[in-house]
Coordinates of C-alpha atoms and ligand atoms in Angstrom, one line a residue:
X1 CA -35.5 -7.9 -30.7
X2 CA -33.5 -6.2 -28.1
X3 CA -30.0 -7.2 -30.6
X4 CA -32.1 -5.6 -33.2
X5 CA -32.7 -2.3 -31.3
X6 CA -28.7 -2.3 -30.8
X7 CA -27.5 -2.6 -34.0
X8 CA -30.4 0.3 -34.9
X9 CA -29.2 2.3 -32.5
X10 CA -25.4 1.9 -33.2
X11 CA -26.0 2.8 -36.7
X12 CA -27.6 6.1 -35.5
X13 CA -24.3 6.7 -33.8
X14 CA -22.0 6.3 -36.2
X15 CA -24.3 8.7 -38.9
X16 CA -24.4 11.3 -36.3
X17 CA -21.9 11.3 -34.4
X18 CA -21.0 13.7 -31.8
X19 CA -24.7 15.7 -32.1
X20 CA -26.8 16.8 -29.4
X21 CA -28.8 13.5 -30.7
X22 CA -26.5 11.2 -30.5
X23 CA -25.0 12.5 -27.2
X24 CA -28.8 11.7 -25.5
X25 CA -29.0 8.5 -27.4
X26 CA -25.8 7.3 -25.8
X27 CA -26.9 8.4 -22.2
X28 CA -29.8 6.2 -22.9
X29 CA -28.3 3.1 -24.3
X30 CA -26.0 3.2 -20.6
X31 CA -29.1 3.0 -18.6
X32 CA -30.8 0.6 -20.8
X33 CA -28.2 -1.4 -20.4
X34 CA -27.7 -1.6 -17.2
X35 CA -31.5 -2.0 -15.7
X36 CA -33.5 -5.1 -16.8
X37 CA -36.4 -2.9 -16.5
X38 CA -35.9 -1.1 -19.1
X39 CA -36.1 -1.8 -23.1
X40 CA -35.3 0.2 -26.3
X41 CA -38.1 0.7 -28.7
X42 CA -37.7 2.8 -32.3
X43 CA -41.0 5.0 -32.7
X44 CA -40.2 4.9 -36.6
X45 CA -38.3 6.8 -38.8
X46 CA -38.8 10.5 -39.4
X47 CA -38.8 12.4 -42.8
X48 CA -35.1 12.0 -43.0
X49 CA -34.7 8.5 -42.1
X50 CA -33.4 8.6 -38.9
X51 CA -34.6 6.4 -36.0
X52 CA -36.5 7.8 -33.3
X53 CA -36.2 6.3 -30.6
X54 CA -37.5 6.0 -27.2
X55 CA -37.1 3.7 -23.5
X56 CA -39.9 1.5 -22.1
X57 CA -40.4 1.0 -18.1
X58 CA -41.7 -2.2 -17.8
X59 CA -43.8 -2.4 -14.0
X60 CA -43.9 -6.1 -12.6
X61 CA -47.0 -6.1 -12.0
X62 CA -49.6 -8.2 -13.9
X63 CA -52.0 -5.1 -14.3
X64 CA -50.6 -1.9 -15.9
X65 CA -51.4 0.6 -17.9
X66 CA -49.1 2.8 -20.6
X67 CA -48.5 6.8 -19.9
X68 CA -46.1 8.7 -22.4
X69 CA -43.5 11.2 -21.5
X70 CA -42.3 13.0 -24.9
X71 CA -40.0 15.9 -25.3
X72 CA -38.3 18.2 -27.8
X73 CA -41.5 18.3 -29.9
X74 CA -39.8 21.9 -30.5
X75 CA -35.8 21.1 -31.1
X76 CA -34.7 24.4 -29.5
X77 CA -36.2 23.2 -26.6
X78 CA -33.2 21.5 -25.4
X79 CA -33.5 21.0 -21.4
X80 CA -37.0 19.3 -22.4
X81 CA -34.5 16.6 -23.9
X82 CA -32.2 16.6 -21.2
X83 CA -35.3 16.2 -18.3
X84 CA -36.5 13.1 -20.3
X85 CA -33.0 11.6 -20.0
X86 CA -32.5 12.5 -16.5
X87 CA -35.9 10.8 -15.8
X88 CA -34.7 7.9 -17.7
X89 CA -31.6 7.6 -15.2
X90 CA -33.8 8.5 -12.3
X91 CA -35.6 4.9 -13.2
X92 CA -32.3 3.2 -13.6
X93 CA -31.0 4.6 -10.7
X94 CA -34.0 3.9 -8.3
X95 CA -35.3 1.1 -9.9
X96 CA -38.9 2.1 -10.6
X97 CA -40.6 0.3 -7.8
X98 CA -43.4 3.2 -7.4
X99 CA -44.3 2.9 -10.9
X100 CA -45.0 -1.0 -10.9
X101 CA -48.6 -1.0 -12.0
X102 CA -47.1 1.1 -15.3
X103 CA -45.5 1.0 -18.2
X104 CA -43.9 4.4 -19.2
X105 CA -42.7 5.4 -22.6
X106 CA -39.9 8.1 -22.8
X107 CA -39.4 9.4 -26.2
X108 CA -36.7 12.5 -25.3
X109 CA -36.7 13.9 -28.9
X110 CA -39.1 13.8 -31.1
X111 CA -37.8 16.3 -33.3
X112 CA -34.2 15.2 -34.2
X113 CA -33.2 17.2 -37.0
X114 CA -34.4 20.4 -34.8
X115 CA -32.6 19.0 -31.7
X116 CA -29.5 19.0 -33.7
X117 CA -29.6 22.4 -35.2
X118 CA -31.3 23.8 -31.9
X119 CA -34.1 24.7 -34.4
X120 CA -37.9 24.9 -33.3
X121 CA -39.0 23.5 -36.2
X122 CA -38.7 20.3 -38.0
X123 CA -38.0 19.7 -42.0
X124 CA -40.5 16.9 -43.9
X125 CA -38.7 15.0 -46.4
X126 CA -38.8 18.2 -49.2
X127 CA -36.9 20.2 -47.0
X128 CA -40.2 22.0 -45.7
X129 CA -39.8 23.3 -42.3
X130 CA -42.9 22.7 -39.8
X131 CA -43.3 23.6 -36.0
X132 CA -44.6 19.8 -34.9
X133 CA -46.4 20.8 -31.9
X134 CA -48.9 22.6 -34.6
X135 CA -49.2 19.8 -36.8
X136 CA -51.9 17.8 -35.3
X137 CA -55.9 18.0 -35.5
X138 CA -57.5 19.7 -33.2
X139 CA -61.6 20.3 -32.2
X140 CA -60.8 23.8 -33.9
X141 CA -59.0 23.7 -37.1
X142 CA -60.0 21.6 -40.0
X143 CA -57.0 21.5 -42.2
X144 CA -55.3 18.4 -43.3
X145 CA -52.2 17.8 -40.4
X146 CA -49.6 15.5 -40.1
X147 CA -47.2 16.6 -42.3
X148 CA -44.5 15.2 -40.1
X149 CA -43.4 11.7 -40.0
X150 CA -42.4 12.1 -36.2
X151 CA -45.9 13.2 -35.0
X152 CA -47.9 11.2 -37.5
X153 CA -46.1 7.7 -36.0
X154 CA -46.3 9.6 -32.0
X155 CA -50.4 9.3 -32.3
X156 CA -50.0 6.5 -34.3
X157 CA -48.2 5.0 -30.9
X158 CA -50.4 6.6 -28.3
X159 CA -53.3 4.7 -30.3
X160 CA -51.3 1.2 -30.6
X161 CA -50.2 1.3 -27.0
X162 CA -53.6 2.3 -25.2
X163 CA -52.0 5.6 -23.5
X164 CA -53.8 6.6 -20.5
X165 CA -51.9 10.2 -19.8
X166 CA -49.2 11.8 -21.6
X167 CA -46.8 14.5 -20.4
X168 CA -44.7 16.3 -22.8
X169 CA -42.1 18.6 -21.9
X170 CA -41.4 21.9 -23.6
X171 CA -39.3 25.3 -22.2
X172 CA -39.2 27.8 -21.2
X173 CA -42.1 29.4 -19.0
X174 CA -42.2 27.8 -15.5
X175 CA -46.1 26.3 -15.5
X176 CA -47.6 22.4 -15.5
X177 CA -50.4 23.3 -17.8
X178 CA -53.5 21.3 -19.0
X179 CA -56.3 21.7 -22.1
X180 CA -57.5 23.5 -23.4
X181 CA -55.1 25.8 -25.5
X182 CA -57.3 25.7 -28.7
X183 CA -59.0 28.6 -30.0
X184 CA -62.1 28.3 -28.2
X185 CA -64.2 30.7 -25.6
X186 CA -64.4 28.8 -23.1
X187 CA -60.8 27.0 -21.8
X188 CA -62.4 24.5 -19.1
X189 CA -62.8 20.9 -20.2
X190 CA -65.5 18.9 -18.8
X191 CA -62.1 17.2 -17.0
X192 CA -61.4 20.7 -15.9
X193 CA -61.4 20.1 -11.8
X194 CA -60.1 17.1 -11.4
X195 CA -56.5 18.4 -14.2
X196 CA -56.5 21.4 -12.1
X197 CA -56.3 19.0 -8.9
X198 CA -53.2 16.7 -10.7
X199 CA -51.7 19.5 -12.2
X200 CA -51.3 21.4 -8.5
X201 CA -50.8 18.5 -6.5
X202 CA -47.8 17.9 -8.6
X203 CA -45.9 21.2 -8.7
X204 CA -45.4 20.6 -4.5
X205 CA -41.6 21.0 -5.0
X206 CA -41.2 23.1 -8.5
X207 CA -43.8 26.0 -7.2
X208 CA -44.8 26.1 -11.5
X209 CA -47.2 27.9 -12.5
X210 CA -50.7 25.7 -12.8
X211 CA -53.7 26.1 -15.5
X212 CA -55.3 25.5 -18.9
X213 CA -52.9 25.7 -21.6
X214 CA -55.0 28.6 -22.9
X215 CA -55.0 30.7 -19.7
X216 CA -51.7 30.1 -19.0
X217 CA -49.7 30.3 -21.9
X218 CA -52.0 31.8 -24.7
X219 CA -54.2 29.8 -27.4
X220 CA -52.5 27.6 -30.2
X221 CA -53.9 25.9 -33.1
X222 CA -52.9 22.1 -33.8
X223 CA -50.8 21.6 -30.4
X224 CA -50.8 17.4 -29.4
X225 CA -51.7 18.3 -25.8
X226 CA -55.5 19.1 -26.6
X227 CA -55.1 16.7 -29.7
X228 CA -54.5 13.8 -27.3
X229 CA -57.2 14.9 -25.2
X230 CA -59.8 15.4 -27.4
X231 CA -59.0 12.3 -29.5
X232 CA -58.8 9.9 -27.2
X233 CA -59.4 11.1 -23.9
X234 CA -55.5 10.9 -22.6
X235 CA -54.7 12.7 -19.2
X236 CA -52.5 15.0 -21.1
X237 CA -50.3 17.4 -19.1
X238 CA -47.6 20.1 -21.3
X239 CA -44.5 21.4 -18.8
X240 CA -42.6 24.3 -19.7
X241 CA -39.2 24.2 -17.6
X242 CA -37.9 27.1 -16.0
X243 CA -35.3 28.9 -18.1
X244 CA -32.8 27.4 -15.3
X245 CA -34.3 24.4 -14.3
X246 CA -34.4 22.5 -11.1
X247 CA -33.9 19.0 -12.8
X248 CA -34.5 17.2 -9.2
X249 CA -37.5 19.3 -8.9
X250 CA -38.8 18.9 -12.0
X251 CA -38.4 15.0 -11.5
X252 CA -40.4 14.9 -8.8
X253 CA -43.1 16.9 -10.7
X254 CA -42.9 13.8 -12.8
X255 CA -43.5 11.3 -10.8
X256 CA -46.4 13.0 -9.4
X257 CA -48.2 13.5 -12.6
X258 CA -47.3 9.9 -13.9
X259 CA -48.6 8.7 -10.1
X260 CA -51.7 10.9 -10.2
X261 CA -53.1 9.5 -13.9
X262 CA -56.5 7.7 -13.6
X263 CA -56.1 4.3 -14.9
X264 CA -58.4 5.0 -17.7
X265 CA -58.8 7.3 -20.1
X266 CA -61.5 10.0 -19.8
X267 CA -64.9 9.1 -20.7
X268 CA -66.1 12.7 -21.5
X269 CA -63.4 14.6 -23.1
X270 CA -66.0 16.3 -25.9
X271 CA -65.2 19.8 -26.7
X272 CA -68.1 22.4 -25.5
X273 CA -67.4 25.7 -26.2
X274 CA -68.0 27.6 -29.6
X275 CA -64.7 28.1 -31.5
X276 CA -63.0 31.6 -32.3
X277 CA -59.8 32.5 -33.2
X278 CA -58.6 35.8 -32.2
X279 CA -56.0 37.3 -34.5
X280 CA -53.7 39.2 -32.6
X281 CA -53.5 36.5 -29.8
X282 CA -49.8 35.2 -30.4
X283 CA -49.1 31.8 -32.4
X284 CA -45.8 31.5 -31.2
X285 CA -46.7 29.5 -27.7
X286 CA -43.1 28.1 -26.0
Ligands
ZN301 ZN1 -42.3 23.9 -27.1

């Protein structure tokens, strides 16, 4: 399997050599390498046949559960990209003996044809462009989503791997942010105390900004933060880095979050409020 992954990931090289992607990729592959802990996986191929791919942390111990850590949803989102790797190298480096009850999945770019071009968006195999992180269902919006390969297989994989909590890492607004950011009039989950206790507990080093998604930032349709929430009940926190980030910092915020997930997902993550979409409130959330 793990021969598989390498001659996967070697083609990906040689078709894209030198881009921002395969720059990451390679950064990855070292620490792979070097840390038994640590495995390649391909989430699938996006609309343009390219492999996604993504690092698992394997804990050693007999009972874990599976968080996420995704980035560069949005592909001009760059330092999202380069946080996930860092984090990557942060578990080679120490070994991941605080995380042993887990398994993490890293996926730093979801959006590779964005990532490349430094592009928010992401094109579907007819050359139509689509911001991903508005391309899921939400308790709010009816429309059809999924028009992207890339997201359709990331809930695909939060689904097949039993995620518990997610954190996915965007830029560039300084805040640790939790649902809801749907259209709604009311942005407090039932969850609402006991994110707003994770989400501040974790910022002890970063000083970001903590809140609903909504309050914070401002409401967004689709988005997979309240998607994963809603769905399936996943502890789902969004970062947006500082413009210059504190990488160390930011870490640290990670491995608070990651420590601070329940080991279940949330048993009441219905949405409550009556849904109403305010037209001049901005679509264009970081
Ligand atoms: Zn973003």
């Amino acid at each position: 399997m793990k021969t598989l992954f390498f001659l996967s990931l070697f083609i990906s090289f040689n078709s894209f050599a030198s881009s921002n992607y395969s720059k990451i990729s390679k950064r990855i592959k070292k620490s792979i390498n070097s840390n038994p802990s640590l495995e390649g996986f391909v989430l699938g191929k996006n609309d343009h046949g390219q492999d996604i791919l993504g690092v698992k942390f394997i804990g050693n111990s007999k009972n874990r559960v599976s968080h996420l850590v995704v980035a560069a949803h949005h592909g001009n989102e760059t330092k999202s990209a380069e946080l996930a790797a860092r984090f990557v190298e942060y578990l080679d480096r120490t070994g991941g003996g605080e995380f042993k009850d887990m398994d993490l999945y890293i996926i730093p770019v979801l959006n590779i044809g964005g990532f490349n071009k430094e592009d928010r968006h992401e094109r579907d195999s007819n050359n139509r462009s689509h911001d991903p992180n508005r391309d899921y269902p939400d308790p709010c919006i009816s429309k059809k989503n999924f028009k992207l390969k890339s997201t359709s297989h990331l809930a695909n994989f939060v689904k097949s791997k039993d995620i518990i909590g997610a954190i996915t890492i965007h830029g560039y607004y300084g805040s640790l942010t939790y649902p809801w950011g749907i259209y709604t009039d009311n942005y407090e989950t039932l969850d609402h105390k006991v994110f707003h206790k994770k989400a501040k507990d974790a910022v002890l080093e970063n000083n970001y900004i903590v809140g609903t998604h909504a309050d914070i930032l401002y409401p967004a349709g689709g988005a997979f933060e309240d998607w994963a929430y809603f769905e399936h009940g996943i502890w789902s926190l969004l970062v947006e880095l500082e413009d210059s980030p504190n990488y160390g910092d930011d870490i640290k915020m990670i491995v608070r979050s990651l420590k601070s997930f329940p080991r279940s997902r949330s048993v009441d993550h219905r949405h409550t409020g009556s849904c109403e979409r305010n037209k001049d409130v901005g679509i264009s959330r970081p």
